mmCIF file of C-alpha atoms in Angstrom:
data_model
loop_
_atom_site.group_PDB
_atom_site.id
_atom_site.type_symbol
_atom_site.label_atom_id
_atom_site.label_comp_id
_atom_site.label_asym_id
_atom_site.label_seq_id
_atom_site.Cartn_x
_atom_site.Cartn_y
_atom_site.Cartn_z
ATOM 1 C CA UNK A 541 -0.055 -75.805 91.786
ATOM 2 C CA UNK A 542 0.607 -76.434 95.602
ATOM 3 C CA UNK A 543 2.009 -72.335 96.150
ATOM 4 C CA UNK A 544 -1.562 -71.084 95.691
ATOM 5 C CA UNK A 545 -3.663 -73.390 97.613
ATOM 6 C CA UNK A 546 -4.757 -72.409 100.799
ATOM 7 C CA UNK A 547 -4.472 -74.435 103.830
ATOM 8 C CA UNK A 548 -4.319 -73.643 107.473
ATOM 9 C CA UNK A 549 -1.094 -72.986 108.970
ATOM 10 C CA UNK A 550 1.195 -75.586 110.211
ATOM 11 C CA UNK A 551 3.150 -75.942 113.270
ATOM 12 C CA UNK A 552 5.489 -73.509 112.564
ATOM 13 C CA UNK A 553 2.936 -71.180 111.412
ATOM 14 C CA UNK A 554 3.398 -71.286 107.794
ATOM 15 C CA UNK A 555 1.023 -71.182 104.606
ATOM 16 C CA UNK A 556 1.514 -72.046 101.254
ATOM 17 C CA UNK A 557 2.789 -69.190 99.505
ATOM 18 C CA UNK A 558 0.633 -67.296 96.720
ATOM 19 C CA UNK A 559 1.921 -66.355 93.552
ATOM 20 C CA UNK A 560 2.108 -62.554 94.322
ATOM 21 C CA UNK A 561 4.066 -63.640 97.860
ATOM 22 C CA UNK A 562 6.611 -65.551 95.664
ATOM 23 C CA UNK A 563 7.319 -62.895 93.454
ATOM 24 C CA UNK A 564 7.861 -60.265 96.296
ATOM 25 C CA UNK A 565 9.876 -62.646 98.434
ATOM 26 C CA UNK A 566 12.358 -62.983 94.837
ATOM 27 C CA UNK A 567 12.182 -59.352 94.293
ATOM 28 C CA UNK A 568 12.547 -58.195 97.791
ATOM 29 C CA UNK A 569 15.987 -60.781 98.666
ATOM 30 C CA UNK A 570 17.841 -59.509 95.165
ATOM 31 C CA UNK A 571 19.677 -56.187 94.882
ATOM 32 C CA UNK A 572 19.265 -54.392 92.379
ATOM 33 C CA UNK A 573 15.381 -54.995 93.299
ATOM 34 C CA UNK A 574 14.531 -56.010 89.685
ATOM 35 C CA UNK A 575 14.177 -59.135 87.048
ATOM 36 C CA UNK A 576 13.191 -59.530 83.506
ATOM 37 C CA UNK A 577 9.718 -61.766 83.277
ATOM 38 C CA UNK A 578 11.539 -64.426 81.686
ATOM 39 C CA UNK A 579 13.426 -64.967 84.253
ATOM 40 C CA UNK A 580 10.338 -64.665 86.990
ATOM 41 C CA UNK A 581 8.735 -67.259 84.767
ATOM 42 C CA UNK A 582 12.232 -69.596 85.281
ATOM 43 C CA UNK A 583 12.364 -68.914 88.701
ATOM 44 C CA UNK A 584 8.853 -69.303 90.111
ATOM 45 C CA UNK A 585 8.451 -72.518 88.127
ATOM 46 C CA UNK A 586 9.922 -74.662 91.371
ATOM 47 C CA UNK A 587 7.293 -73.456 93.325
ATOM 48 C CA UNK A 588 4.109 -74.708 92.176
ATOM 49 C CA UNK A 589 3.765 -71.293 89.831
ATOM 50 C CA UNK A 590 2.726 -71.428 86.340
ATOM 51 C CA UNK A 591 3.640 -69.168 83.400
ATOM 52 C CA UNK A 592 -0.651 -67.839 83.480
ATOM 53 C CA UNK A 593 -0.790 -67.711 86.874
ATOM 54 C CA UNK A 594 2.551 -65.392 87.151
ATOM 55 C CA UNK A 595 1.279 -63.102 84.592
ATOM 56 C CA UNK A 596 -2.146 -62.575 85.827
ATOM 57 C CA UNK A 597 -0.508 -62.255 89.280
ATOM 58 C CA UNK A 598 2.707 -59.281 87.860
ATOM 59 C CA UNK A 599 -0.748 -57.247 85.979
ATOM 60 C CA UNK A 600 -2.700 -56.989 89.929
ATOM 61 C CA UNK A 601 0.961 -56.127 91.597
ATOM 62 C CA UNK A 602 1.429 -53.302 88.675
ATOM 63 C CA UNK A 603 -2.069 -52.020 89.122
ATOM 64 C CA UNK A 604 -1.653 -52.263 93.095
ATOM 65 C CA UNK A 605 1.648 -49.801 92.995
ATOM 66 C CA UNK A 606 3.596 -52.865 94.073
ATOM 67 C CA UNK A 607 5.890 -53.311 91.302
ATOM 68 C CA UNK A 608 6.925 -50.594 88.705
ATOM 69 C CA UNK A 609 7.521 -52.176 84.849
ATOM 70 C CA UNK A 610 9.580 -50.918 81.938
ATOM 71 C CA UNK A 611 11.136 -52.600 78.726
ATOM 72 C CA UNK A 612 9.468 -56.420 80.227
ATOM 73 C CA UNK A 613 11.274 -55.776 83.976
ATOM 74 C CA UNK A 614 9.905 -55.815 87.329
ATOM 75 C CA UNK A 615 11.146 -53.810 89.666
ATOM 76 C CA UNK A 616 9.944 -52.902 93.421
ATOM 77 C CA UNK A 617 7.776 -49.817 94.192
ATOM 78 C CA UNK A 618 9.307 -46.967 95.775
ATOM 79 C CA UNK A 619 6.597 -47.999 99.080
ATOM 80 C CA UNK A 620 8.212 -51.501 98.618
ATOM 81 C CA UNK A 621 11.703 -50.678 98.589
ATOM 82 C CA UNK A 622 11.408 -48.904 101.890
ATOM 83 C CA UNK A 623 10.252 -52.271 102.937
ATOM 84 C CA UNK A 624 13.252 -54.017 101.780
ATOM 85 C CA UNK A 625 15.645 -51.704 103.395
ATOM 86 C CA UNK A 626 14.093 -52.289 106.814
ATOM 87 C CA UNK A 627 14.036 -56.134 105.500
ATOM 88 C CA UNK A 628 17.503 -55.903 105.176
ATOM 89 C CA UNK A 629 17.958 -54.320 108.230
ATOM 90 C CA UNK A 630 16.332 -56.969 109.793
ATOM 91 C CA UNK A 631 18.576 -59.619 108.955
ATOM 92 C CA UNK A 632 21.917 -57.177 110.018
ATOM 93 C CA UNK A 633 20.632 -54.606 112.385
ATOM 94 C CA UNK A 634 23.085 -51.829 113.698
ATOM 95 C CA UNK A 635 23.737 -51.939 117.000
ATOM 96 C CA UNK A 636 26.452 -50.110 120.302
ATOM 97 C CA UNK A 637 27.395 -51.404 123.319
ATOM 98 C CA UNK A 638 24.218 -50.821 126.007
ATOM 99 C CA UNK A 639 25.367 -48.361 128.678
ATOM 100 C CA UNK A 640 22.061 -49.344 130.772
ATOM 101 C CA UNK A 641 19.903 -46.327 129.010
ATOM 102 C CA UNK A 642 16.583 -46.562 127.584
ATOM 103 C CA UNK A 643 15.102 -44.670 124.747
ATOM 104 C CA UNK A 644 11.563 -43.766 125.349
ATOM 105 C CA UNK A 645 8.760 -41.940 123.522
ATOM 106 C CA UNK A 646 5.593 -40.111 125.136
ATOM 107 C CA UNK A 647 3.213 -39.298 122.547
ATOM 108 C CA UNK A 648 1.861 -35.872 123.176
ATOM 109 C CA UNK A 649 -0.453 -35.043 120.232
ATOM 110 C CA UNK A 650 -3.958 -35.067 121.319
ATOM 111 C CA UNK A 651 -7.314 -34.807 118.660
ATOM 112 C CA UNK A 652 -6.050 -37.673 116.203
ATOM 113 C CA UNK A 653 -8.132 -39.892 114.145
ATOM 114 C CA UNK A 654 -7.658 -43.728 114.510
ATOM 115 C CA UNK A 655 -6.033 -43.852 110.708
ATOM 116 C CA UNK A 656 -3.060 -41.763 112.430
ATOM 117 C CA UNK A 657 -3.129 -43.590 115.695
ATOM 118 C CA UNK A 658 -2.508 -46.869 113.622
ATOM 119 C CA UNK A 659 0.118 -45.396 111.276
ATOM 120 C CA UNK A 660 1.512 -44.408 114.641
ATOM 121 C CA UNK A 661 1.801 -47.180 116.427
ATOM 122 C CA UNK A 662 2.980 -48.722 113.176
ATOM 123 C CA UNK A 663 6.182 -46.282 112.778
ATOM 124 C CA UNK A 664 6.795 -47.147 116.330
ATOM 125 C CA UNK A 665 6.612 -50.815 116.687
ATOM 126 C CA UNK A 666 8.670 -50.626 113.132
ATOM 127 C CA UNK A 667 11.935 -48.413 115.385
ATOM 128 C CA UNK A 668 11.415 -51.996 117.827
ATOM 129 C CA UNK A 669 9.551 -49.887 120.803
ATOM 130 C CA UNK A 670 7.096 -50.892 122.883
ATOM 131 C CA UNK A 671 4.014 -49.968 124.662
ATOM 132 C CA UNK A 672 4.954 -49.600 128.357
ATOM 133 C CA UNK A 673 1.440 -48.157 128.842
ATOM 134 C CA UNK A 674 -0.794 -46.511 126.288
ATOM 135 C CA UNK A 675 1.649 -43.227 125.103
ATOM 136 C CA UNK A 676 4.431 -44.381 125.950
ATOM 137 C CA UNK A 677 7.105 -46.565 124.501
ATOM 138 C CA UNK A 678 10.384 -47.525 125.411
ATOM 139 C CA UNK A 679 13.503 -49.643 124.293
ATOM 140 C CA UNK A 680 16.910 -50.048 124.939
ATOM 141 C CA UNK A 681 19.362 -47.847 123.350
ATOM 142 C CA UNK A 682 21.709 -50.404 122.313
ATOM 143 C CA UNK A 683 20.249 -49.432 118.142
ATOM 144 C CA UNK A 684 22.809 -47.644 116.349
ATOM 145 C CA UNK A 685 19.611 -45.436 114.532
ATOM 146 C CA UNK A 686 18.451 -41.799 115.354
ATOM 147 C CA UNK A 687 14.485 -41.852 115.650
ATOM 148 C CA UNK A 688 12.904 -39.721 112.622
ATOM 149 C CA UNK A 689 12.881 -36.289 112.446
ATOM 150 C CA UNK A 690 9.483 -35.497 112.455
ATOM 151 C CA UNK A 691 8.754 -37.847 115.661
ATOM 152 C CA UNK A 692 8.808 -34.535 117.511
ATOM 153 C CA UNK A 693 5.699 -33.276 116.380
ATOM 154 C CA UNK A 694 3.794 -35.780 117.905
ATOM 155 C CA UNK A 695 5.796 -36.686 120.999
ATOM 156 C CA UNK A 696 8.502 -36.237 123.536
ATOM 157 C CA UNK A 697 11.370 -38.125 122.967
ATOM 158 C CA UNK A 698 14.078 -38.412 125.896
ATOM 159 C CA UNK A 699 16.655 -41.123 127.360
ATOM 160 C CA UNK A 700 16.162 -42.874 130.356
ATOM 161 C CA UNK A 701 16.790 -44.981 133.495
ATOM 162 C CA UNK A 702 13.705 -46.936 134.212
ATOM 163 C CA UNK A 703 13.921 -48.182 138.243
ATOM 164 C CA UNK A 704 12.572 -51.453 137.575
ATOM 165 C CA UNK A 705 15.292 -54.283 136.868
ATOM 166 C CA UNK A 706 15.791 -54.315 133.393
ATOM 167 C CA UNK A 707 15.556 -58.068 132.141
ATOM 168 C CA UNK A 708 12.026 -57.900 134.167
ATOM 169 C CA UNK A 709 10.918 -54.874 132.276
ATOM 170 C CA UNK A 710 12.156 -56.516 129.402
ATOM 171 C CA UNK A 711 10.241 -59.376 129.638
ATOM 172 C CA UNK A 712 7.223 -57.412 130.471
ATOM 173 C CA UNK A 713 7.458 -55.573 127.182
ATOM 174 C CA UNK A 714 8.183 -58.041 124.480
ATOM 175 C CA UNK A 715 6.661 -61.655 124.485
ATOM 176 C CA UNK A 716 10.386 -63.316 123.888
ATOM 177 C CA UNK A 717 9.591 -66.701 125.048
ATOM 178 C CA UNK A 718 7.059 -66.874 122.426
ATOM 179 C CA UNK A 719 9.472 -65.212 120.048
ATOM 180 C CA UNK A 720 12.344 -68.095 120.483
ATOM 181 C CA UNK A 721 9.800 -70.207 120.533
ATOM 182 C CA UNK A 722 8.706 -69.775 116.465
ATOM 183 C CA UNK A 723 11.976 -68.934 115.544
ATOM 184 C CA UNK A 724 13.786 -72.433 116.395
ATOM 185 C CA UNK A 725 10.325 -73.962 114.499
ATOM 186 C CA UNK A 726 11.148 -71.947 111.595
ATOM 187 C CA UNK A 727 14.911 -72.879 111.405
ATOM 188 C CA UNK A 728 14.189 -76.472 111.940
ATOM 189 C CA UNK A 729 11.760 -76.734 109.688
ATOM 190 C CA UNK A 730 14.169 -75.025 107.301
ATOM 191 C CA UNK A 731 16.891 -77.024 108.149
ATOM 192 C CA UNK A 732 15.033 -80.347 107.262
ATOM 193 C CA UNK A 733 13.204 -79.036 104.339
ATOM 194 C CA UNK A 734 13.646 -81.267 101.325
ATOM 195 C CA UNK A 735 11.901 -79.167 98.530
ATOM 196 C CA UNK A 736 12.478 -76.091 97.340
ATOM 197 C CA UNK A 737 9.063 -74.558 97.845
ATOM 198 C CA UNK A 738 9.422 -75.566 101.101
ATOM 199 C CA UNK A 739 12.829 -74.120 101.967
ATOM 200 C CA UNK A 740 11.868 -70.608 100.372
ATOM 201 C CA UNK A 741 8.075 -70.572 102.348
ATOM 202 C CA UNK A 742 9.823 -71.614 106.176
ATOM 203 C CA UNK A 743 12.491 -68.693 105.249
ATOM 204 C CA UNK A 744 10.111 -66.016 103.417
ATOM 205 C CA UNK A 745 8.680 -66.752 107.172
ATOM 206 C CA UNK A 746 11.875 -65.987 109.179
ATOM 207 C CA UNK A 747 12.796 -62.751 107.828
ATOM 208 C CA UNK A 748 9.256 -61.543 108.637
ATOM 209 C CA UNK A 749 9.787 -63.030 111.951
ATOM 210 C CA UNK A 750 12.980 -60.929 112.127
ATOM 211 C CA UNK A 751 11.455 -57.596 111.709
ATOM 212 C CA UNK A 752 9.844 -58.563 114.541
ATOM 213 C CA UNK A 753 13.277 -58.912 117.188
ATOM 214 C CA UNK A 754 13.558 -56.585 119.543
ATOM 215 C CA UNK A 755 17.060 -56.933 119.086
ATOM 216 C CA UNK A 756 17.797 -56.502 122.617
ATOM 217 C CA UNK A 757 21.158 -56.400 124.698
ATOM 218 C CA UNK A 758 22.860 -59.733 125.457
ATOM 219 C CA UNK A 759 22.608 -59.576 128.995
ATOM 220 C CA UNK A 760 18.582 -58.940 128.807
ATOM 221 C CA UNK A 761 17.313 -61.986 126.584
ATOM 222 C CA UNK A 762 17.030 -65.354 127.970
ATOM 223 C CA UNK A 763 19.393 -67.997 127.578
ATOM 224 C CA UNK A 764 19.569 -69.632 124.205
ATOM 225 C CA UNK A 765 18.177 -66.674 122.501
ATOM 226 C CA UNK A 766 17.692 -67.751 118.618
ATOM 227 C CA UNK A 767 17.753 -64.813 117.029
ATOM 228 C CA UNK A 768 21.633 -64.394 115.392
ATOM 229 C CA UNK A 769 21.367 -68.123 114.422
ATOM 230 C CA UNK A 770 18.116 -67.119 112.439
ATOM 231 C CA UNK A 771 20.125 -64.278 110.875
ATOM 232 C CA UNK A 772 22.731 -66.330 110.164
ATOM 233 C CA UNK A 773 20.760 -69.311 108.079
ATOM 234 C CA UNK A 774 18.714 -66.424 106.289
ATOM 235 C CA UNK A 775 21.732 -64.617 105.128
ATOM 236 C CA UNK A 776 23.153 -68.025 103.888
ATOM 237 C CA UNK A 777 20.037 -68.630 102.394
ATOM 238 C CA UNK A 778 19.783 -65.448 100.558
ATOM 239 C CA UNK A 779 23.223 -65.459 99.197
ATOM 240 C CA UNK A 780 22.278 -69.187 98.051
ATOM 241 C CA UNK A 781 19.299 -67.749 96.200
ATOM 242 C CA UNK A 782 21.100 -65.191 94.724
ATOM 243 C CA UNK A 783 23.803 -67.556 93.240
ATOM 244 C CA UNK A 784 20.488 -69.194 91.544
ATOM 245 C CA UNK A 785 19.436 -66.036 90.489
ATOM 246 C CA UNK A 786 22.572 -65.358 88.849
ATOM 247 C CA UNK A 787 22.770 -68.784 86.889
ATOM 248 C CA UNK A 788 19.174 -68.633 85.808
ATOM 249 C CA UNK A 789 19.037 -65.529 84.775
ATOM 250 C CA UNK A 790 21.775 -65.968 82.476
ATOM 251 C CA UNK A 791 20.382 -68.935 80.817
#
């Protein structure tokens, strides 16, 4: 039962995946995000998850609102469908040519409680913005996506050209060296893994890491930036996993 035993993270920051994590990673990686229970039983077996452990995890996930069940088929809930969309975007973010402008979001709302503030921080971070100082968020305007329409109720949004040299500002806003080091460690771990569970664990961590990639213009990145390499490797693995899902699902 190697996938359900807690352990300290290794040098790449990896932990063995729980039954819940295995199921979610499988469903988040397929389109449409649904699988019959009989196929899930077969698919999780190589990862050390037994049938009884799987069924208990599925019941808890349905009760928690992670999954929906109908006619023996488990599907991601609406909340996790939104997570899948973010994950898909992390693999292939839409970008545009950068002309030197930066997106800036200045929080103007007052009187918000801790939960509201934390939720807003999470939303802004998911938009790949970084906090320069309290209430001031920005990033290069190279992402081909609009800011949420409702953001104007709590913040002023605009474009700007900071006086600080852009490479220096980017290095101050994001821990680029740390991100790159983790990306390289994950890519190395995934490439060297010779057990399906080890590869699965490494790539599950890789896609989580890609969600935190600032997706900066190439002119602002350190030399040898591994973001695209990690995306390419994960995309290839997801295609491989899709073939496996199709093959085993037809058994």
